[in-house]
């Protein structure tokens, strides 16, 4: 097991998340595919509070990035206890890799864990533009040109892959946790943005379930395509209710939106909940205790 350099983070703030951060770092560092572990965000800046997420940048040998991306959900579930598969992060800035967000129970509540899987060939440039605290640096050899090219050809198609109904449900659940945190902190601008993103995820869930071959972009032609069946009309009624709410939500609005999305899935794409029902029950319990 490599020695992890946690002194900088500990001295900066002695964050409550340190035991969880240390546990996750140990899990990630075991793999020989991992070249770097860095922490960014409030934990790196020494400004973390009890609501702060654990935000990792994980450097990965270019040749092994596809395999790591394929395996990381299983790793985080089995070794770290993640409640759900990772959400393919569509909020994080493009740093040449792939972001995943996990919800991990610890000390009686759900913690948001952000993993940004970055090819080793991009780490030097990334460190020039993103403030990080380095906890592992294996200083790999220069990556082969063919491996860098293979990584580039993997990342873009992966990020462009349409999301399934299950992935869109997970997006709702993750955004619910994020929104509750924004509300508690009074971060109204960020809450506004993520609230709109939640409504968009609901629209995408409806389209993916009921009009998967749609030729229309975004919010266009929803009634023409969806409102041709009783289920479609019911789903659009849910969407109408969602977008008619406040621009900046309260906690009760977020809870109602999550329940609305789960009910919508039960009607339009119940298979999306296969294997997730216990996790959803646990999610509700943690949210009630938050």
Coordinates of C-alpha atoms in Angstrom, one line a residue:
X1 CA 0.0 0.0 0.0
X2 CA 1.5 3.4 -1.0
X3 CA 1.9 6.1 1.6
X4 CA -0.7 8.8 1.2
X5 CA 0.2 12.4 1.9
X6 CA -2.8 13.7 4.0
X7 CA -0.9 16.2 6.1
X8 CA -1.7 19.2 3.9
X9 CA -5.4 18.5 4.1
X10 CA -5.3 17.7 7.9
X11 CA -3.4 20.9 8.7
X12 CA -5.6 23.1 6.5
X13 CA -8.9 22.3 8.3
X14 CA -9.0 19.0 10.1
X15 CA -12.3 18.3 8.2
X16 CA -14.9 16.0 9.6
X17 CA -14.7 14.1 6.3
X18 CA -11.1 13.1 6.9
X19 CA -11.8 9.5 7.9
X20 CA -14.0 9.0 4.9
X21 CA -11.5 10.7 2.6
X22 CA -8.7 8.5 4.0
X23 CA -10.8 5.3 3.5
X24 CA -11.6 6.2 -0.1
X25 CA -8.0 7.1 -0.9
X26 CA -6.8 3.8 0.4
X27 CA -9.4 2.0 -1.8
X28 CA -8.5 3.9 -4.9
X29 CA -4.7 3.8 -4.4
X30 CA -4.6 0.0 -4.4
X31 CA -5.0 -0.2 -8.2
X32 CA -1.7 -0.1 -10.1
X33 CA -3.7 1.8 -12.8
X34 CA -3.9 4.8 -10.6
X35 CA -1.1 7.3 -11.0
X36 CA -2.3 10.2 -8.9
X37 CA -4.8 11.0 -6.2
X38 CA -5.6 14.7 -5.6
X39 CA -8.3 16.4 -3.6
X40 CA -9.9 19.6 -4.9
X41 CA -12.7 21.9 -3.8
X42 CA -13.2 23.0 -0.2
X43 CA -11.2 20.2 1.3
X44 CA -8.1 21.3 -0.7
X45 CA -8.7 25.0 0.2
X46 CA -9.2 24.4 3.9
X47 CA -12.8 25.8 3.8
X48 CA -14.8 22.5 4.2
X49 CA -17.8 22.3 6.5
X50 CA -19.9 19.3 7.5
X51 CA -21.8 19.4 4.2
X52 CA -18.8 19.5 2.0
X53 CA -18.4 16.8 -0.6
X54 CA -15.2 14.7 -1.0
X55 CA -13.9 15.7 -4.4
X56 CA -11.1 13.6 -5.9
X57 CA -9.1 13.8 -9.1
X58 CA -7.9 10.3 -9.9
X59 CA -5.1 10.1 -12.4
X60 CA -5.2 6.9 -14.5
X61 CA -2.7 5.4 -16.9
X62 CA -4.1 6.3 -20.3
X63 CA -4.1 2.7 -21.5
X64 CA -6.2 1.6 -18.6
X65 CA -8.7 4.4 -18.4
X66 CA -11.6 2.5 -20.2
X67 CA -11.2 -0.5 -17.9
X68 CA -11.1 1.7 -14.8
X69 CA -14.3 3.6 -15.9
X70 CA -15.9 0.2 -16.5
X71 CA -15.0 -1.1 -13.1
X72 CA -15.4 2.0 -10.8
X73 CA -19.1 1.5 -10.1
X74 CA -18.4 -2.0 -8.8
X75 CA -15.4 -0.8 -6.8
X76 CA -17.3 2.0 -5.1
X77 CA -20.3 -0.2 -4.4
X78 CA -18.4 -3.2 -3.0
X79 CA -15.5 -1.5 -1.3
X80 CA -16.9 1.9 -0.3
X81 CA -20.6 1.1 0.1
X82 CA -22.0 3.5 -2.5
X83 CA -25.8 3.5 -2.4
X84 CA -26.2 3.7 -6.2
X85 CA -24.1 3.5 -9.4
X86 CA -22.2 6.7 -10.2
X87 CA -24.0 9.5 -11.9
X88 CA -22.2 10.6 -15.0
X89 CA -21.4 14.1 -13.9
X90 CA -22.6 16.7 -16.4
X91 CA -21.8 19.7 -14.1
X92 CA -18.1 19.3 -13.7
X93 CA -15.8 21.3 -16.1
X94 CA -14.2 19.4 -19.0
X95 CA -10.7 18.5 -17.8
X96 CA -10.1 15.8 -20.4
X97 CA -11.6 12.9 -18.4
X98 CA -14.8 11.6 -16.9
X99 CA -16.6 12.7 -13.8
X100 CA -18.7 10.3 -11.6
X101 CA -20.7 11.2 -8.5
X102 CA -21.5 8.7 -5.8
X103 CA -23.7 8.8 -2.6
X104 CA -22.0 7.0 0.2
X105 CA -23.5 6.5 3.7
X106 CA -21.2 7.5 6.5
X107 CA -21.8 8.6 10.1
X108 CA -25.6 8.5 9.6
X109 CA -25.9 10.5 6.5
X110 CA -25.3 10.5 2.7
X111 CA -22.0 12.0 1.5
X112 CA -21.5 13.2 -2.0
X113 CA -18.3 11.8 -3.4
X114 CA -17.0 13.2 -6.7
X115 CA -14.5 11.2 -8.7
X116 CA -12.9 12.8 -11.7
X117 CA -11.0 10.1 -13.7
X118 CA -8.4 11.9 -15.7
X119 CA -5.9 10.3 -18.0
X120 CA -2.3 10.5 -16.7
X121 CA -1.2 12.4 -19.8
X122 CA -3.5 15.3 -18.8
X123 CA -2.5 15.6 -15.1
X124 CA 0.3 18.1 -15.6
X125 CA -2.0 20.5 -17.5
X126 CA -4.9 19.9 -15.1
X127 CA -2.7 20.8 -12.1
X128 CA -1.9 24.1 -13.8
X129 CA -5.5 25.1 -14.0
X130 CA -7.2 23.4 -10.9
X131 CA -6.2 24.0 -7.3
X132 CA -5.6 20.6 -5.7
X133 CA -3.9 19.0 -2.7
X134 CA -1.8 16.0 -3.9
X135 CA -2.0 12.9 -1.7
X136 CA -0.5 10.4 -4.1
X137 CA 1.9 10.9 -7.0
X138 CA 3.4 7.8 -8.6
X139 CA 5.2 9.8 -11.3
X140 CA 4.4 7.5 -14.2
X141 CA 6.5 7.3 -17.3
X142 CA 5.4 9.4 -20.3
X143 CA 2.2 7.9 -21.8
X144 CA 2.6 6.2 -25.2
X145 CA 1.1 8.2 -28.1
X146 CA -1.2 5.3 -29.1
X147 CA -2.5 5.1 -25.5
X148 CA -3.2 8.9 -25.5
X149 CA -5.0 8.6 -28.8
X150 CA -7.0 5.6 -27.5
X151 CA -8.1 7.6 -24.5
X152 CA -9.2 10.5 -26.6
X153 CA -11.3 8.1 -28.8
X154 CA -12.9 6.6 -25.7
X155 CA -13.8 9.6 -23.6
X156 CA -15.8 11.6 -26.1
X157 CA -18.1 8.8 -27.2
X158 CA -18.6 7.7 -23.6
X159 CA -19.7 11.2 -22.6
X160 CA -22.0 11.4 -25.6
X161 CA -23.7 8.1 -24.9
X162 CA -27.5 8.7 -24.3
X163 CA -28.5 8.1 -20.7
X164 CA -30.8 5.3 -19.8
X165 CA -33.9 5.7 -17.7
X166 CA -32.0 4.2 -14.7
X167 CA -29.2 6.7 -15.2
X168 CA -31.7 9.5 -15.3
X169 CA -33.3 8.4 -12.1
X170 CA -29.9 8.3 -10.4
X171 CA -29.3 11.8 -11.7
X172 CA -32.5 12.9 -9.9
X173 CA -31.4 11.3 -6.6
X174 CA -27.9 12.9 -6.8
X175 CA -29.3 16.3 -7.7
X176 CA -31.7 16.0 -4.8
X177 CA -28.8 15.6 -2.4
X178 CA -27.0 18.6 -4.0
X179 CA -30.1 20.8 -3.9
X180 CA -30.7 20.1 -0.2
X181 CA -27.1 21.2 0.5
X182 CA -27.5 24.4 -1.6
X183 CA -30.7 25.3 0.3
X184 CA -29.1 24.7 3.7
X185 CA -26.2 27.0 2.7
X186 CA -28.3 29.7 1.2
X187 CA -26.6 29.2 -2.3
X188 CA -29.6 30.5 -4.3
X189 CA -27.8 31.0 -7.6
X190 CA -26.4 27.4 -7.6
X191 CA -29.8 26.1 -6.4
X192 CA -31.5 27.8 -9.3
X193 CA -29.2 26.2 -11.8
X194 CA -29.4 22.7 -10.3
X195 CA -33.2 23.0 -9.9
X196 CA -33.5 23.7 -13.7
X197 CA -31.2 20.7 -14.3
X198 CA -33.5 18.5 -12.2
X199 CA -36.5 19.6 -14.4
X200 CA -34.5 18.8 -17.5
X201 CA -33.7 15.4 -16.1
X202 CA -37.4 14.8 -15.6
X203 CA -38.1 15.8 -19.2
X204 CA -35.3 13.6 -20.4
X205 CA -36.7 10.7 -18.4
X206 CA -40.1 11.1 -20.0
X207 CA -38.6 11.3 -23.5
X208 CA -36.3 8.3 -23.0
X209 CA -39.1 6.2 -21.7
X210 CA -41.9 7.2 -24.1
X211 CA -40.2 8.7 -27.2
X212 CA -36.7 7.1 -27.4
X213 CA -36.5 7.7 -31.2
X214 CA -37.5 11.3 -31.0
X215 CA -36.0 13.5 -33.7
X216 CA -36.6 16.7 -31.8
X217 CA -34.1 18.4 -29.6
X218 CA -34.6 19.4 -26.0
X219 CA -38.0 20.6 -25.0
X220 CA -39.5 20.8 -28.5
X221 CA -42.6 18.9 -29.6
X222 CA -43.2 17.3 -26.2
X223 CA -47.0 17.4 -26.3
X224 CA -47.1 16.3 -30.0
X225 CA -44.9 13.3 -29.2
X226 CA -45.8 12.3 -25.6
X227 CA -49.4 13.3 -25.1
X228 CA -50.8 10.6 -27.4
X229 CA -51.3 8.0 -24.6
X230 CA -52.8 8.2 -21.1
X231 CA -49.4 7.5 -19.6
X232 CA -47.8 10.2 -21.7
X233 CA -50.4 12.7 -20.7
X234 CA -49.9 11.8 -17.0
X235 CA -46.2 12.2 -17.3
X236 CA -46.5 15.6 -19.0
X237 CA -48.9 16.7 -16.2
X238 CA -46.1 15.8 -13.7
X239 CA -43.6 17.9 -15.8
X240 CA -46.1 20.8 -15.9
X241 CA -46.3 20.6 -12.1
X242 CA -42.5 20.6 -11.8
X243 CA -41.9 23.6 -14.0
X244 CA -44.8 25.6 -12.5
X245 CA -43.1 25.6 -9.1
X246 CA -40.8 28.2 -7.6
X247 CA -37.6 29.3 -9.4
X248 CA -35.6 28.6 -6.3
X249 CA -36.9 25.6 -4.3
X250 CA -37.3 24.9 -0.7
X251 CA -36.4 21.5 0.8
X252 CA -40.0 20.3 0.5
X253 CA -40.1 21.2 -3.2
X254 CA -37.0 19.1 -3.8
X255 CA -38.5 16.1 -1.9
X256 CA -41.7 16.4 -3.9
X257 CA -39.8 16.5 -7.2
X258 CA -37.9 13.4 -6.3
X259 CA -41.0 11.5 -5.4
X260 CA -42.7 12.8 -8.6
X261 CA -39.8 11.4 -10.7
X262 CA -40.0 8.0 -8.9
X263 CA -43.7 7.8 -9.5
X264 CA -43.3 8.8 -13.1
X265 CA -40.7 6.0 -13.5
X266 CA -43.1 3.5 -12.0
X267 CA -45.7 4.4 -14.7
X268 CA -43.5 4.9 -17.7
X269 CA -40.4 2.7 -17.3
X270 CA -40.7 0.5 -14.2
X271 CA -37.7 -1.5 -15.3
X272 CA -35.5 1.5 -14.5
X273 CA -36.1 0.7 -10.8
X274 CA -35.1 -3.0 -11.1
X275 CA -32.4 -3.6 -8.5
X276 CA -32.7 -0.1 -7.1
X277 CA -35.7 -0.4 -4.8
X278 CA -33.8 -1.1 -1.6
X279 CA -31.4 1.7 -2.5
X280 CA -34.3 4.1 -3.0
X281 CA -35.8 3.1 0.4
X282 CA -32.4 3.8 2.0
X283 CA -32.1 7.1 0.2
X284 CA -35.5 8.2 1.5
X285 CA -34.5 7.3 5.0
X286 CA -31.2 9.2 4.9
X287 CA -33.0 12.3 3.4
X288 CA -35.5 12.2 6.2
X289 CA -32.7 12.2 8.7
X290 CA -30.6 14.9 7.0

